[in-house]
């Protein structure tokens, strides 16, 4: 079935696009709304956005594929994005990534079997003063240590009713 | 902390994201003053010009001058864009303002919009700053409710609408024309200048793009006058600047420092030197896009635009990356190359191809499998990349990496010769060459570019025909301020 935003969100997309001289400016806000609703952006969703904004579909595909913030395939419930920029690297982001893989079984670019987590390396997230850091969904987690990571992951596993294996 | 915040003190006031707290500390007083005492837009521009405030995003262009470039007496709507796309590695100063003191930014934006007659303002935030975005959204809503934004503000007849707009993970959108393209819903590819945004920017209308820190400094300058702001800093770099310090340093964080402050004092007293009592090895002082400095150069300079240039680097965005003696410079070069290769928008050939080549070649070195003559070729490619593109992203990979190779040649030579790092003793990249096939790059023959007079049409004479579906509807925006 073709992708559709909820009626309220469709209305929001329409409203937001009126803030700009041309509806094309509404593409990024619309993609953000799609992502907030479904976690990732499919081609169907792009078609839907194009229709809502009355712009050619190619405009939306173009934006989706240029801007790396929008995942183009489903992500885990917790999308773990670890910064591997220069400042985080200096303070041990590679160790963080290794720890996430070894201790918590995350794989780069893949969703774990339970559907909870997926790991991505990302470029500088602008929190260099509190490196190493990661972004999980909308939130930043900074000054990461192994204990802090364990605590966070235990919490998430519990919240998902999954327990620690 | 020995350093006092003069302009951005609001960051340290708890609860300052709430309009009531902000007003208690004198917030929006200046905006009200400007409108109610009928300060003329020209006067506002004059004060900002006299203060010597310079763009804090990296380029350091005088702010008042930028505003004065906006044409007067045009019937086109004007736009103010706040550049909150802070993505320069090592830079995290704007985030502080967005999350802790958004009202000062909004007040600054209102005054700026008034100064050159913008009717609509957008805050373009990087997509990852979800918290900052929520803070600014909430602050705009509060300001509107309190009557600081909207129509006919304080009965002055001046209208201003303000919105947020989220980017989506593209570093290049911090470049002002790329930001405009992105705000138009397109891929963030920088435009050729001229025309400058002040004349033809957002949907071809006069537009000013200013950094968060620049705009947030405006209310205090209007309140206390240009002389007050000039009490800090040097003749050419007046005022104070937010510096974000990260890496191997004892006390990382955001500091407001008067320009011209001695670097040695700042590093040793305020930052507490390198962490773990180690020795300093290198510093990139202005976000990862500028030349790497050796400790001697670094400690000898003062913290202003001119002095840092004299000592071989640039102030840039003020994002200082400190590296201690355990840092492998080849590894740093590889990390930097990865970043720029990832972030090149792909528009200009020297950058699109060059960042890829540089990244590949350094990764090969890090995998212990460099091709013969890799060092010369790296320099060769980087020379071709410098100054040959529309925007400075291409230069931005060249400056740090080339200076690393020049200032720490023995480390690169060792890695190329021995296949492992001189510092860590390890080969960092475990995998084979990226392509899994031999990398051989050919040195190109010099290319004879066709001369401009041989083109049948010059770019100036090409008519810009905008298709129907791309025509912006400016009726509303024109109406706003008559």
XYZ file of C-alpha atoms in Angstrom:
647
model
C 0.000 0.000 0.000
C 1.255 3.368 -0.828
C 2.766 5.301 2.034
C 0.637 7.988 3.650
C 1.387 10.339 6.500
C -1.232 10.657 9.206
C -3.852 13.308 8.381
C -2.483 15.642 11.071
C 1.009 15.368 9.690
C -0.239 15.920 6.146
C -1.816 19.106 7.407
C 1.444 20.066 9.116
C 3.407 19.584 5.914
C 0.965 21.833 4.081
C 1.164 24.495 6.780
C 4.945 24.474 6.958
C 5.322 24.739 3.202
C 3.412 28.032 3.308
C 6.241 29.623 5.272
C 8.323 29.729 2.133
C 7.918 31.431 -1.230
C 7.864 28.026 -2.926
C 6.651 24.643 -1.760
C 9.971 23.093 -2.747
C 11.414 24.541 0.463
C 8.981 22.319 2.309
C 10.742 19.148 1.191
C 13.268 18.919 4.029
C 10.703 19.718 6.734
C 8.380 17.125 5.195
C 11.107 14.480 5.145
C 11.840 15.251 8.788
C 8.176 14.655 9.570
C 8.197 11.385 7.650
C 11.286 10.297 9.538
C 9.798 11.208 12.900
C 6.711 9.193 12.050
C 8.266 6.074 10.580
C 11.979 6.156 11.410
C 13.158 6.086 7.819
C 12.201 7.382 4.381
C 11.086 5.077 1.588
C 10.600 5.826 -2.071
C 6.868 5.602 -1.517
C 7.140 8.231 1.159
C 8.997 10.480 -1.278
C 6.200 10.120 -3.812
C 3.712 10.992 -1.139
C 5.663 14.099 -0.123
C 5.943 15.177 -3.757
C 2.210 14.847 -4.117
C 1.487 16.763 -0.923
C 3.729 19.630 -1.974
C 2.818 19.467 -5.672
C 6.442 19.305 -6.755
C 8.042 16.880 -9.215
C 9.055 13.593 -7.560
C 12.646 14.014 -8.638
C 12.979 17.019 -6.335
C 12.234 14.833 -3.349
C 14.465 11.925 -4.459
C 17.229 14.426 -5.013
C 16.959 15.767 -1.493
C 16.676 12.329 0.066
C 19.792 11.013 -1.586
C 21.875 14.136 -0.961
C 21.165 14.571 2.733
C 22.612 11.752 4.787
C 20.455 12.378 7.836
C 17.518 10.437 6.412
C 17.978 6.655 6.504
C 16.859 5.054 3.271
C 16.196 1.690 4.871
C 14.578 0.670 8.141
C 16.658 1.313 11.241
C 16.521 -0.282 14.676
C 14.324 1.042 17.416
C 17.444 2.752 18.690
C 19.511 4.165 15.882
C 22.996 4.462 17.357
C 25.186 6.936 15.502
C 28.703 7.278 16.815
C 30.729 10.302 15.807
C 34.092 9.338 14.350
C 35.245 12.867 13.562
C 38.654 14.170 14.474
C 37.793 15.428 17.959
C 36.030 12.239 18.960
C 38.817 10.192 17.416
C 41.334 11.980 19.615
C 39.353 11.006 22.671
C 38.767 7.407 21.735
C 35.726 7.046 19.496
C 37.291 4.017 17.809
C 37.350 2.265 21.183
C 33.715 3.205 21.686
C 32.758 1.689 18.355
C 34.757 -1.454 19.092
C 33.110 -1.753 22.487
C 29.628 -1.381 21.032
C 30.383 -4.122 18.542
C 32.106 -6.545 20.867
C 30.150 -6.126 24.058
C 26.736 -5.246 22.710
C 26.782 -7.114 19.433
C 26.059 -4.150 17.199
C 27.054 -4.259 13.565
C 27.767 -1.303 11.349
C 24.943 -0.612 8.952
C 22.861 -3.540 10.208
C 19.916 -3.915 12.518
C 20.354 -6.423 15.344
C 18.153 -9.523 15.216
C 15.853 -8.283 17.936
C 15.249 -5.162 15.858
C 16.427 -2.929 18.667
C 19.708 -1.441 17.569
C 21.653 -0.444 14.537
C 25.010 1.222 14.401
C 26.328 3.858 12.063
C 29.476 5.927 12.000
C 28.767 9.551 11.352
C 30.821 12.663 10.782
C 31.199 15.416 13.361
C 28.020 16.026 15.346
C 29.192 19.279 16.882
C 29.668 18.088 20.446
C 33.451 17.877 20.351
C 33.927 19.216 23.868
C 32.273 16.143 25.327
C 33.845 13.516 23.125
C 33.423 10.644 22.592
C 29.747 10.921 21.936
C 26.899 9.319 20.069
C 23.451 10.254 18.918
C 20.676 7.788 19.562
C 17.491 8.772 17.765
C 16.993 12.423 18.771
C 19.286 12.552 21.771
C 22.971 13.171 22.287
C 24.910 11.036 24.776
C 28.242 12.567 25.630
C 31.427 11.825 27.592
C 30.902 8.131 26.887
C 32.608 5.531 29.038
C 32.135 1.769 29.000
C 30.058 1.926 32.186
C 27.861 4.650 30.758
C 27.293 2.663 27.579
C 26.389 -0.482 29.551
C 23.948 1.475 31.646
C 22.264 3.029 28.616
C 21.967 -0.237 26.736
C 20.654 -2.096 29.782
C 18.015 0.579 30.156
C 16.978 0.336 26.526
C 16.851 -3.442 26.602
C 14.714 -3.327 29.692
C 12.433 -0.713 28.210
C 11.915 -3.028 25.268
C 11.026 -5.840 27.668
C 13.891 -7.853 26.352
C 16.148 -8.330 29.371
C 19.900 -8.706 29.140
C 20.916 -11.877 27.388
C 37.299 30.143 35.246
C 39.269 33.298 34.997
C 37.590 34.415 31.817
C 34.362 36.321 32.171
C 31.550 36.195 29.632
C 30.729 39.754 28.598
C 28.541 39.322 25.553
C 27.271 35.785 26.040
C 26.747 35.826 29.795
C 23.215 34.601 29.171
C 24.570 31.127 28.510
C 25.377 30.745 32.194
C 22.053 32.031 33.527
C 19.944 29.049 34.549
C 16.544 28.935 32.892
C 17.446 31.616 30.380
C 15.621 29.702 27.655
C 12.446 30.962 29.254
C 11.381 34.394 28.098
C 10.561 35.579 31.635
C 14.067 34.903 32.901
C 15.519 36.475 29.789
C 13.394 39.601 30.241
C 14.364 39.867 33.900
C 17.962 40.112 32.801
C 17.191 42.932 30.432
C 16.190 40.814 27.468
C 14.286 42.271 24.496
C 14.845 45.725 26.000
C 17.096 46.640 23.090
C 14.697 45.421 20.467
C 11.934 47.444 22.108
C 14.204 50.481 22.287
C 15.137 50.286 18.649
C 11.506 50.281 17.596
C 9.982 52.627 20.148
C 12.670 55.285 20.023
C 12.498 55.019 16.265
C 16.167 54.292 15.825
C 16.648 54.417 12.068
C 17.812 51.262 10.289
C 20.842 53.180 9.029
C 21.773 54.050 12.597
C 21.676 50.385 13.592
C 23.953 49.499 10.699
C 26.290 52.358 11.631
C 26.614 51.148 15.226
C 27.347 47.591 14.123
C 29.819 48.847 11.535
C 31.549 51.022 14.120
C 31.746 48.124 16.558
C 33.819 46.218 14.025
C 31.834 43.024 14.571
C 33.009 40.396 12.111
C 31.275 37.246 10.903
C 31.902 34.541 13.450
C 31.144 31.576 11.229
C 34.642 31.394 9.822
C 35.130 33.978 7.109
C 35.349 36.994 9.427
C 33.593 39.393 7.048
C 32.498 42.697 8.660
C 28.850 42.284 9.602
C 27.665 45.876 9.256
C 29.184 46.060 5.807
C 27.377 42.872 4.774
C 24.054 44.381 5.827
C 24.749 47.594 3.972
C 25.139 45.660 0.693
C 21.414 44.923 0.652
C 19.928 47.193 -2.006
C 17.532 49.871 -0.839
C 14.334 50.880 -2.546
C 13.740 47.514 -4.170
C 10.279 46.010 -4.271
C 11.697 42.544 -3.695
C 11.128 40.986 -0.287
C 14.270 40.633 1.835
C 15.296 37.689 3.948
C 17.501 37.103 6.949
C 18.960 33.623 7.368
C 20.669 32.579 10.527
C 23.345 30.006 9.878
C 23.072 27.477 12.699
C 24.408 24.616 10.614
C 27.463 24.350 12.846
C 29.243 21.329 11.365
C 32.892 22.289 11.324
C 34.750 19.570 13.213
C 35.951 20.983 16.506
C 33.307 23.702 16.608
C 30.472 23.581 19.108
C 30.023 27.171 20.220
C 26.711 27.918 18.485
C 25.086 24.914 20.068
C 25.675 26.562 23.430
C 23.717 29.650 22.362
C 20.945 27.664 20.685
C 20.356 25.424 23.662
C 20.972 27.840 26.513
C 20.268 31.344 25.284
C 18.027 31.244 22.200
C 16.266 34.510 23.030
C 19.422 36.546 22.652
C 19.757 35.086 19.165
C 16.141 35.933 18.344
C 16.562 39.477 19.619
C 19.720 39.862 17.551
C 17.941 38.511 14.501
C 15.047 40.918 14.981
C 17.411 43.889 15.175
C 19.371 42.663 12.146
C 16.194 42.130 10.139
C 15.095 45.653 11.010
C 18.458 47.091 10.015
C 18.241 46.037 6.400
C 14.486 45.595 6.118
C 13.950 41.837 6.108
C 10.386 40.711 6.557
C 11.053 37.051 7.041
C 13.819 35.300 8.923
C 14.762 31.640 9.050
C 17.041 29.869 11.489
C 18.726 27.073 9.548
C 19.817 24.498 12.123
C 21.749 21.358 11.460
C 19.348 18.421 11.619
C 21.205 16.665 14.424
C 20.658 19.544 16.850
C 17.228 18.321 17.887
C 17.451 19.861 21.334
C 18.638 23.196 20.012
C 15.875 23.171 17.438
C 13.215 22.563 20.073
C 14.652 25.347 22.212
C 14.641 27.842 19.350
C 11.134 26.774 18.255
C 9.827 27.289 21.764
C 11.637 30.598 22.113
C 10.215 31.905 18.838
C 6.722 30.926 19.966
C 7.231 32.743 23.271
C 8.619 35.830 21.577
C 5.690 35.934 19.204
C 3.217 35.596 22.020
C 4.905 38.418 23.892
C 4.592 40.600 20.807
C 8.273 40.791 19.924
C 7.617 39.141 16.577
C 4.656 39.181 14.245
C 2.794 42.053 12.638
C 3.117 45.714 13.496
C 5.508 45.092 16.386
C 4.961 47.669 19.186
C 2.847 49.695 16.781
C 5.915 50.552 14.737
C 4.503 49.235 11.510
C 7.413 46.782 11.254
C 6.518 43.156 10.606
C 8.738 40.169 11.120
C 8.024 36.483 10.804
C 10.571 33.991 12.072
C 10.790 30.258 11.430
C 13.189 27.409 12.032
C 14.355 25.131 9.259
C 16.266 21.933 9.845
C 19.096 20.772 7.665
C 19.829 17.106 7.274
C 23.427 16.210 7.789
C 25.249 18.065 5.039
C 28.380 19.918 6.151
C 28.436 21.924 2.970
C 25.185 23.688 3.892
C 27.184 25.839 6.284
C 28.502 27.657 3.212
C 26.103 30.553 2.775
C 25.007 29.968 -0.812
C 24.718 26.217 -0.223
C 22.575 27.039 2.768
C 20.316 29.113 0.541
C 20.069 26.293 -1.996
C 19.228 23.908 0.802
C 16.585 26.242 2.157
C 15.051 26.209 -1.307
C 14.728 22.447 -0.954
C 17.558 21.668 -3.335
C 20.817 19.827 -2.888
C 23.222 22.012 -0.949
C 25.569 22.986 -3.743
C 27.286 26.351 -3.421
C 26.541 28.978 -6.042
C 29.006 30.942 -8.066
C 29.432 34.445 -6.690
C 28.676 37.132 -7.765
C 25.787 37.735 -7.542
C 26.199 37.803 -3.792
C 23.275 36.782 -1.608
C 22.768 40.385 -0.491
C 21.633 41.100 -4.042
C 20.313 37.737 -5.211
C 19.909 35.138 -2.530
C 16.910 33.175 -1.356
C 14.709 32.673 -4.439
C 16.725 35.456 -6.051
C 15.771 38.015 -3.423
C 18.136 40.086 -1.279
C 19.288 37.870 1.556
C 21.735 38.136 4.426
C 23.215 35.012 5.977
C 24.809 35.463 9.401
C 26.245 33.049 11.904
C 24.496 32.419 15.237
C 27.259 33.974 17.296
C 27.361 37.071 15.089
C 23.640 37.703 15.428
C 23.564 36.922 19.128
C 26.243 39.573 19.743
C 24.099 42.307 18.182
C 21.726 43.124 21.116
C 24.606 43.861 23.490
C 26.335 46.014 20.917
C 23.171 48.039 20.342
C 22.655 48.321 24.096
C 26.137 49.466 25.045
C 27.412 51.012 21.849
C 30.325 50.390 19.560
C 32.928 51.808 21.950
C 31.895 49.372 24.646
C 32.437 46.456 22.269
C 35.747 47.863 21.144
C 37.158 47.881 24.676
C 38.117 44.299 23.957
C 40.114 43.016 21.075
C 42.468 44.721 18.680
C 42.021 47.489 16.147
C 41.262 45.074 13.337
C 39.633 42.330 15.417
C 37.515 44.104 18.007
C 35.313 42.489 20.606
C 35.129 39.028 22.026
C 34.777 35.631 20.419
C 33.491 32.275 21.536
C 36.137 29.570 21.287
C 35.323 25.926 21.520
C 38.210 23.805 22.669
C 38.385 20.041 22.355
C 40.788 17.156 21.962
C 43.613 16.317 24.351
C 43.075 19.202 26.703
C 42.515 19.373 30.436
C 39.392 21.541 30.351
C 37.551 21.331 27.031
C 34.557 23.579 26.548
C 33.281 26.890 25.239
C 35.063 30.062 26.327
C 34.372 33.682 25.567
C 37.733 35.301 25.038
C 38.592 38.892 24.122
C 40.231 38.849 20.700
C 43.950 39.450 20.911
C 44.261 37.515 24.186
C 47.628 35.759 24.420
C 47.290 32.150 23.313
C 49.950 30.915 25.725
C 48.081 32.339 28.686
C 44.781 30.930 27.442
C 46.209 27.500 26.859
C 48.182 27.187 30.029
C 46.037 29.028 32.555
C 42.481 28.786 31.303
C 42.588 25.438 29.586
C 45.020 23.862 32.015
C 47.301 22.643 29.216
C 47.284 19.174 27.735
C 45.467 16.417 29.565
C 47.261 13.776 31.626
C 50.287 16.042 31.933
C 51.390 15.211 28.409
C 53.247 17.418 25.974
C 51.553 19.418 23.247
C 52.228 18.218 19.727
C 49.997 20.111 17.325
C 46.918 22.301 17.202
C 44.340 23.080 14.554
C 43.067 26.407 15.831
C 39.966 27.234 13.787
C 37.926 24.154 13.057
C 39.495 21.302 11.092
C 39.632 23.366 7.888
C 42.705 25.449 8.658
C 46.462 24.920 8.783
C 47.888 22.778 11.545
C 50.153 24.665 13.942
C 53.209 23.441 15.790
C 53.401 24.208 19.545
C 55.887 27.027 18.901
C 53.645 28.752 16.393
C 50.596 28.147 18.520
C 51.949 29.452 21.801
C 53.477 32.520 20.173
C 50.293 33.860 18.619
C 47.507 36.014 19.971
C 43.878 35.036 19.629
C 42.817 37.360 16.817
C 42.306 37.045 13.081
C 45.563 38.745 12.093
C 47.969 37.250 14.584
C 46.940 33.674 13.858
C 47.426 34.277 10.141
C 50.889 35.695 10.880
C 51.750 32.513 12.711
C 50.722 30.277 9.889
C 47.076 29.416 10.346
C 43.613 30.978 10.501
C 41.069 31.778 13.176
C 38.215 30.220 11.231
C 35.286 29.315 13.425
C 37.320 29.259 16.638
C 37.102 25.510 17.053
C 40.405 24.562 18.580
C 41.567 20.963 18.292
C 44.441 20.113 20.637
C 46.645 17.085 19.976
C 49.128 15.696 22.459
C 52.370 13.798 21.892
C 50.634 10.429 21.522
C 48.801 11.551 18.381
C 49.727 9.946 15.071
C 49.534 12.689 12.450
C 49.005 10.225 9.600
C 45.946 8.941 11.392
C 44.666 12.486 11.884
C 45.205 13.211 8.202
C 43.234 10.093 7.338
C 40.369 11.044 9.637
C 40.237 14.543 8.191
C 40.380 13.213 4.636
C 37.504 10.838 5.383
C 35.412 13.742 6.567
C 35.951 15.985 3.547
C 35.630 13.154 1.095
C 32.291 12.306 2.654
C 31.116 15.904 2.703
C 32.171 17.096 -0.757
C 28.954 18.037 -2.541
C 30.331 16.698 -5.800
C 29.841 19.803 -7.854
C 33.409 20.811 -8.773
C 35.756 18.231 -10.215
C 38.929 19.151 -8.267
C 37.069 18.694 -5.015
C 34.921 15.691 -5.875
C 37.838 13.764 -7.347
C 40.569 15.316 -5.243
C 39.044 14.562 -1.868
C 38.582 10.976 -3.022
C 42.152 10.666 -4.196
C 43.618 12.187 -1.084
C 41.459 9.944 1.070
C 42.430 6.850 -0.897
C 46.107 7.604 -0.886
C 46.291 8.313 2.828
C 44.192 5.252 3.587
C 46.643 3.218 1.523
C 49.474 4.582 3.630
C 47.557 3.685 6.761
C 47.025 0.179 5.445
C 50.766 -0.129 4.923
C 50.339 -0.387 1.161
C 51.202 2.953 -0.354
C 51.800 3.216 -4.057
C 55.257 4.343 -5.126
C 55.749 8.098 -5.037
C 52.614 8.616 -2.992
C 53.942 11.632 -1.151
C 54.756 13.626 -4.258
C 51.451 12.697 -5.757
C 49.604 13.810 -2.661
C 51.246 17.222 -2.835
C 50.584 17.345 -6.547
C 46.889 16.581 -6.197
C 46.505 18.991 -3.321
C 48.075 21.797 -5.318
C 45.540 21.167 -8.061
C 42.725 21.308 -5.531
C 43.649 24.574 -3.902
C 41.700 27.606 -5.041
C 40.200 25.889 -8.056
C 36.649 25.387 -6.860
C 33.467 27.376 -6.259
C 33.553 27.121 -2.479
C 36.398 26.611 -0.006
C 35.661 22.972 0.883
C 38.400 21.827 -1.442
C 40.867 24.223 0.210
C 39.679 23.003 3.565
C 41.026 19.496 3.116
C 44.270 20.774 1.655
C 45.128 23.202 4.438
C 45.221 20.841 7.428
C 46.634 17.843 5.581
C 49.275 19.650 3.585
C 50.472 21.489 6.657
C 50.609 18.215 8.606
C 52.726 16.668 5.883
C 55.007 19.687 5.831
C 55.349 20.090 9.575
C 55.594 16.404 10.503
C 57.299 14.924 7.425
C 59.197 12.276 9.374
C 55.961 10.619 10.494
C 54.628 10.342 6.973
C 57.971 9.106 5.664
C 58.165 6.501 8.422
C 54.656 5.221 7.798
C 55.276 5.006 4.050
C 58.614 3.257 4.545
C 57.780 0.925 7.432
C 54.097 0.371 6.887
C 53.278 1.319 10.459
C 52.889 4.361 12.618
C 55.956 5.978 14.134
C 53.949 6.871 17.215
C 51.750 3.865 17.936
C 53.847 1.263 16.163
C 50.728 -0.187 14.598
C 49.210 -0.382 11.147
C 45.830 1.166 11.662
C 43.881 0.042 8.637
C 43.537 -3.723 8.620
C 41.810 -3.985 5.284
C 43.394 -4.008 1.899
C 43.344 -1.111 -0.454
C 39.917 0.395 -0.715
C 39.248 -0.776 -4.241
C 40.804 -4.167 -3.641
C 42.796 -3.643 -6.789
C 46.050 -1.854 -7.323
C 45.682 1.870 -7.052
C 47.559 3.551 -9.791
C 47.011 7.202 -10.402
C 48.332 8.876 -13.443
C 49.758 12.276 -13.349
C 47.812 14.212 -15.939
C 49.352 16.312 -18.646
C 48.633 19.999 -18.182
C 45.208 20.648 -19.572
C 44.633 23.493 -21.979
C 41.466 25.152 -20.894
C 39.437 26.755 -23.689
C 39.599 30.513 -23.547
C 36.491 32.387 -22.550
C 36.331 34.414 -25.770
C 36.009 31.200 -27.750
C 32.692 30.353 -26.155
C 29.781 31.248 -28.362
C 27.635 32.318 -25.434
C 28.954 33.771 -22.250
C 27.196 32.926 -19.036
C 25.999 36.472 -18.593
C 23.887 36.420 -21.718
C 22.073 33.184 -20.950
C 18.542 34.056 -19.986
C 17.382 32.425 -16.798
C 14.053 31.008 -17.773
C 12.322 29.653 -14.754
C 9.831 26.911 -15.513
C 6.278 27.525 -14.334
C 6.416 25.036 -11.475
C 9.551 26.637 -10.091
C 8.237 30.177 -9.934
C 8.285 31.344 -6.336
C 5.132 32.964 -5.101
C 6.290 36.175 -3.500
C 2.931 37.892 -3.115
C 2.637 37.167 0.565
C 6.253 38.008 1.338
C 6.021 41.276 -0.561
C 2.849 42.251 1.217
C 4.342 41.793 4.666
C 6.218 45.062 4.864
C 4.449 46.938 2.137
